[in-house]
Amino acid sequence: DSRFFGISAGFDSFSNKGKELVVQYQAKYEKDVECGGGYVKVGPKMSDLTAFGDPTPYNLMFGPDKCGYTKRTHLIFSYKGKNVLKKQDLPYKQEGEGTSHVYRLVLKPDNTVRVEIDEEKVYEGSLKEDWEVLK
């Protein structure tokens, strides 16, 4: 019983140079999913938002993902044309039907990252150490 749902919105280009970038959203699964995700993609401006989907290019992708026994919270950065996953998975907290969870990503100017789920810190570390980027 697979379905794809998506929503897209355009916004002006921005830079977080010298500032924190915070991406926060709330996800709720009305029923448990066998295979799927509830993530956010932030990427370059699209001329046709109706074309949004997979494989839409993105700069970062963040949120819960589950397929069978594989459960994790994704945090993927696009670097030099490649999508780079974190070396170790972030915990999956999207268990239970009908429960909302708040996902927050803070990307800091010193290239460190903090991830919170329901205001609980699940990760804090370095882009350079935990992703194959900035090398």
PDB file of C-alpha atoms in Angstrom, residues 1-133:
ATOM      1  CA  ASP A   1       0.000   0.000   0.000  1.00  0.00           C
ATOM      2  CA  SER A   2       2.506   2.597  -1.144  1.00  0.00           C
ATOM      3  CA  ARG A   3       1.679   6.185  -1.933  1.00  0.00           C
ATOM      4  CA  PHE A   4       3.678   9.281  -2.693  1.00  0.00           C
ATOM      5  CA  PHE A   5       2.624  12.616  -1.263  1.00  0.00           C
ATOM      6  CA  GLY A   6       4.536  15.812  -1.726  1.00  0.00           C
ATOM      7  CA  ILE A   7       4.193  19.513  -1.325  1.00  0.00           C
ATOM      8  CA  SER A   8       6.544  22.132  -2.663  1.00  0.00           C
ATOM      9  CA  ALA A   9       7.011  25.842  -2.276  1.00  0.00           C
ATOM     10  CA  GLY A  10       9.424  28.245  -3.858  1.00  0.00           C
ATOM     11  CA  PHE A  11      11.354  30.839  -1.889  1.00  0.00           C
ATOM     12  CA  ASP A  12      14.087  33.312  -2.655  1.00  0.00           C
ATOM     13  CA  SER A  13      17.694  32.162  -2.625  1.00  0.00           C
ATOM     14  CA  PHE A  14      19.478  32.672   0.672  1.00  0.00           C
ATOM     15  CA  SER A  15      22.816  32.105   2.328  1.00  0.00           C
ATOM     16  CA  ASN A  16      23.451  31.076   5.903  1.00  0.00           C
ATOM     17  CA  LYS A  17      27.062  32.259   5.736  1.00  0.00           C
ATOM     18  CA  GLY A  18      27.947  33.439   9.236  1.00  0.00           C
ATOM     19  CA  LYS A  19      24.505  32.468  10.587  1.00  0.00           C
ATOM     20  CA  GLU A  20      22.736  29.383  11.849  1.00  0.00           C
ATOM     21  CA  LEU A  21      20.325  27.663   9.493  1.00  0.00           C
ATOM     22  CA  VAL A  22      17.379  26.096  11.303  1.00  0.00           C
ATOM     23  CA  VAL A  23      15.034  23.660   9.555  1.00  0.00           C
ATOM     24  CA  GLN A  24      12.118  22.555  11.695  1.00  0.00           C
ATOM     25  CA  TYR A  25       8.879  20.775  10.915  1.00  0.00           C
ATOM     26  CA  GLN A  26       6.326  18.428  12.391  1.00  0.00           C
ATOM     27  CA  ALA A  27       5.427  14.991  11.007  1.00  0.00           C
ATOM     28  CA  LYS A  28       2.593  12.646  11.914  1.00  0.00           C
ATOM     29  CA  TYR A  29       1.909   9.257  10.370  1.00  0.00           C
ATOM     30  CA  GLU A  30      -1.796   8.505  10.460  1.00  0.00           C
ATOM     31  CA  LYS A  31      -0.917   4.817  10.142  1.00  0.00           C
ATOM     32  CA  ASP A  32       2.319   2.846  10.293  1.00  0.00           C
ATOM     33  CA  VAL A  33       4.229   2.655   7.017  1.00  0.00           C
ATOM     34  CA  GLU A  34       5.984  -0.440   5.690  1.00  0.00           C
ATOM     35  CA  CYS A  35       8.318   1.561   3.485  1.00  0.00           C
ATOM     36  CA  GLY A  36       8.439   5.330   3.191  1.00  0.00           C
ATOM     37  CA  GLY A  37       9.597   8.588   4.637  1.00  0.00           C
ATOM     38  CA  GLY A  38       8.390  11.885   5.985  1.00  0.00           C
ATOM     39  CA  TYR A  39      11.335  14.093   5.153  1.00  0.00           C
ATOM     40  CA  VAL A  40      11.939  17.629   3.962  1.00  0.00           C
ATOM     41  CA  LYS A  41      14.110  18.493   0.986  1.00  0.00           C
ATOM     42  CA  VAL A  42      15.665  21.952   0.663  1.00  0.00           C
ATOM     43  CA  GLY A  43      17.158  22.623  -2.727  1.00  0.00           C
ATOM     44  CA  PRO A  44      17.619  24.965  -5.613  1.00  0.00           C
ATOM     45  CA  LYS A  45      14.714  26.996  -6.942  1.00  0.00           C
ATOM     46  CA  MET A  46      12.592  25.066  -9.439  1.00  0.00           C
ATOM     47  CA  SER A  47      10.959  26.668 -12.447  1.00  0.00           C
ATOM     48  CA  ASP A  48       8.076  24.152 -12.328  1.00  0.00           C
ATOM     49  CA  LEU A  49       7.055  23.167  -8.787  1.00  0.00           C
ATOM     50  CA  THR A  50       4.666  20.508 -10.126  1.00  0.00           C
ATOM     51  CA  ALA A  51       7.766  18.515 -11.172  1.00  0.00           C
ATOM     52  CA  PHE A  52       8.828  18.135  -7.526  1.00  0.00           C
ATOM     53  CA  GLY A  53       9.348  14.523  -6.473  1.00  0.00           C
ATOM     54  CA  ASP A  54      12.036  11.922  -6.789  1.00  0.00           C
ATOM     55  CA  PRO A  55      14.725  12.485  -8.107  1.00  0.00           C
ATOM     56  CA  THR A  56      14.417  16.244  -7.463  1.00  0.00           C
ATOM     57  CA  PRO A  57      17.866  17.712  -6.731  1.00  0.00           C
ATOM     58  CA  TYR A  58      18.367  18.989  -3.202  1.00  0.00           C
ATOM     59  CA  ASN A  59      20.997  20.554  -0.942  1.00  0.00           C
ATOM     60  CA  LEU A  60      19.794  18.745   2.153  1.00  0.00           C
ATOM     61  CA  MET A  61      17.230  16.105   3.012  1.00  0.00           C
ATOM     62  CA  PHE A  62      16.125  15.603   6.588  1.00  0.00           C
ATOM     63  CA  GLY A  63      13.571  13.418   8.356  1.00  0.00           C
ATOM     64  CA  PRO A  64      12.344   9.930   9.225  1.00  0.00           C
ATOM     65  CA  ASP A  65      12.672   7.034   6.785  1.00  0.00           C
ATOM     66  CA  LYS A  66      11.672   3.395   7.163  1.00  0.00           C
ATOM     67  CA  CYS A  67      11.794   0.413   4.852  1.00  0.00           C
ATOM     68  CA  GLY A  68      11.258  -2.986   6.436  1.00  0.00           C
ATOM     69  CA  TYR A  69      13.649  -3.365   9.357  1.00  0.00           C
ATOM     70  CA  THR A  70      15.749  -0.363   8.292  1.00  0.00           C
ATOM     71  CA  LYS A  71      14.631   2.635  10.338  1.00  0.00           C
ATOM     72  CA  ARG A  72      16.518   5.913  10.627  1.00  0.00           C
ATOM     73  CA  THR A  73      16.260   9.646  10.527  1.00  0.00           C
ATOM     74  CA  HIS A  74      17.990  10.859   7.394  1.00  0.00           C
ATOM     75  CA  LEU A  75      20.288  13.835   7.237  1.00  0.00           C
ATOM     76  CA  ILE A  76      21.770  13.907   3.763  1.00  0.00           C
ATOM     77  CA  PHE A  77      23.770  16.748   2.235  1.00  0.00           C
ATOM     78  CA  SER A  78      24.451  17.216  -1.447  1.00  0.00           C
ATOM     79  CA  TYR A  79      28.179  17.831  -1.946  1.00  0.00           C
ATOM     80  CA  LYS A  80      29.879  18.202  -5.324  1.00  0.00           C
ATOM     81  CA  GLY A  81      26.895  16.613  -7.060  1.00  0.00           C
ATOM     82  CA  LYS A  82      26.658  13.587  -4.749  1.00  0.00           C
ATOM     83  CA  ASN A  83      24.158  12.890  -1.977  1.00  0.00           C
ATOM     84  CA  VAL A  84      26.222  12.156   1.141  1.00  0.00           C
ATOM     85  CA  LEU A  85      24.656  10.251   4.042  1.00  0.00           C
ATOM     86  CA  LYS A  86      25.860  10.553   7.613  1.00  0.00           C
ATOM     87  CA  LYS A  87      28.397   7.825   8.412  1.00  0.00           C
ATOM     88  CA  GLN A  88      26.188   6.488  11.242  1.00  0.00           C
ATOM     89  CA  ASP A  89      22.390   6.508  11.256  1.00  0.00           C
ATOM     90  CA  LEU A  90      20.400   8.895  13.405  1.00  0.00           C
ATOM     91  CA  PRO A  91      17.698   7.255  15.552  1.00  0.00           C
ATOM     92  CA  TYR A  92      14.194   6.701  14.223  1.00  0.00           C
ATOM     93  CA  LYS A  93      11.509   8.098  16.531  1.00  0.00           C
ATOM     94  CA  GLN A  94       8.432   7.945  14.269  1.00  0.00           C
ATOM     95  CA  GLU A  95       6.964   4.852  15.961  1.00  0.00           C
ATOM     96  CA  GLY A  96       3.265   4.754  16.723  1.00  0.00           C
ATOM     97  CA  GLU A  97       0.304   5.816  14.648  1.00  0.00           C
ATOM     98  CA  GLY A  98      -1.227   9.246  15.005  1.00  0.00           C
ATOM     99  CA  THR A  99       1.594  10.742  17.079  1.00  0.00           C
ATOM    100  CA  SER A 100       3.206  14.004  15.961  1.00  0.00           C
ATOM    101  CA  HIS A 101       6.949  14.493  16.222  1.00  0.00           C
ATOM    102  CA  VAL A 102       8.930  17.725  15.812  1.00  0.00           C
ATOM    103  CA  TYR A 103      12.181  17.508  13.853  1.00  0.00           C
ATOM    104  CA  ARG A 104      14.757  20.277  14.168  1.00  0.00           C
ATOM    105  CA  LEU A 105      18.064  20.623  12.340  1.00  0.00           C
ATOM    106  CA  VAL A 106      20.525  23.386  13.250  1.00  0.00           C
ATOM    107  CA  LEU A 107      23.455  23.888  10.875  1.00  0.00           C
ATOM    108  CA  LYS A 108      26.003  26.227  12.459  1.00  0.00           C
ATOM    109  CA  PRO A 109      28.560  28.528  10.787  1.00  0.00           C
ATOM    110  CA  ASP A 110      31.442  26.478  12.245  1.00  0.00           C
ATOM    111  CA  ASN A 111      30.212  23.443  10.213  1.00  0.00           C
ATOM    112  CA  THR A 112      28.718  21.685  13.201  1.00  0.00           C
ATOM    113  CA  VAL A 113      25.255  20.180  13.230  1.00  0.00           C
ATOM    114  CA  ARG A 114      22.643  19.570  15.903  1.00  0.00           C
ATOM    115  CA  VAL A 115      19.567  17.377  15.415  1.00  0.00           C
ATOM    116  CA  GLU A 116      16.642  17.260  17.830  1.00  0.00           C
ATOM    117  CA  ILE A 117      13.508  15.161  17.763  1.00  0.00           C
ATOM    118  CA  ASP A 118      10.749  16.313  20.110  1.00  0.00           C
ATOM    119  CA  GLU A 119      13.248  18.734  21.721  1.00  0.00           C
ATOM    120  CA  GLU A 120      15.581  15.832  22.599  1.00  0.00           C
ATOM    121  CA  LYS A 121      19.108  16.115  21.191  1.00  0.00           C
ATOM    122  CA  VAL A 122      19.791  12.970  19.158  1.00  0.00           C
ATOM    123  CA  TYR A 123      23.010  14.183  17.529  1.00  0.00           C
ATOM    124  CA  GLU A 124      25.546  16.969  17.774  1.00  0.00           C
ATOM    125  CA  GLY A 125      28.778  16.868  15.831  1.00  0.00           C
ATOM    126  CA  SER A 126      30.860  17.926  12.863  1.00  0.00           C
ATOM    127  CA  LEU A 127      30.145  17.877   9.135  1.00  0.00           C
ATOM    128  CA  LYS A 128      33.818  17.166   8.508  1.00  0.00           C
ATOM    129  CA  GLU A 129      33.972  14.183  10.882  1.00  0.00           C
ATOM    130  CA  ASP A 130      30.589  12.528  10.292  1.00  0.00           C
ATOM    131  CA  TRP A 131      30.013  13.012   6.546  1.00  0.00           C
ATOM    132  CA  GLU A 132      32.394  12.533   3.623  1.00  0.00           C
ATOM    133  CA  VAL A 133      32.415  16.265   2.874  1.00  0.00           C
TER     134      VAL A 133
END
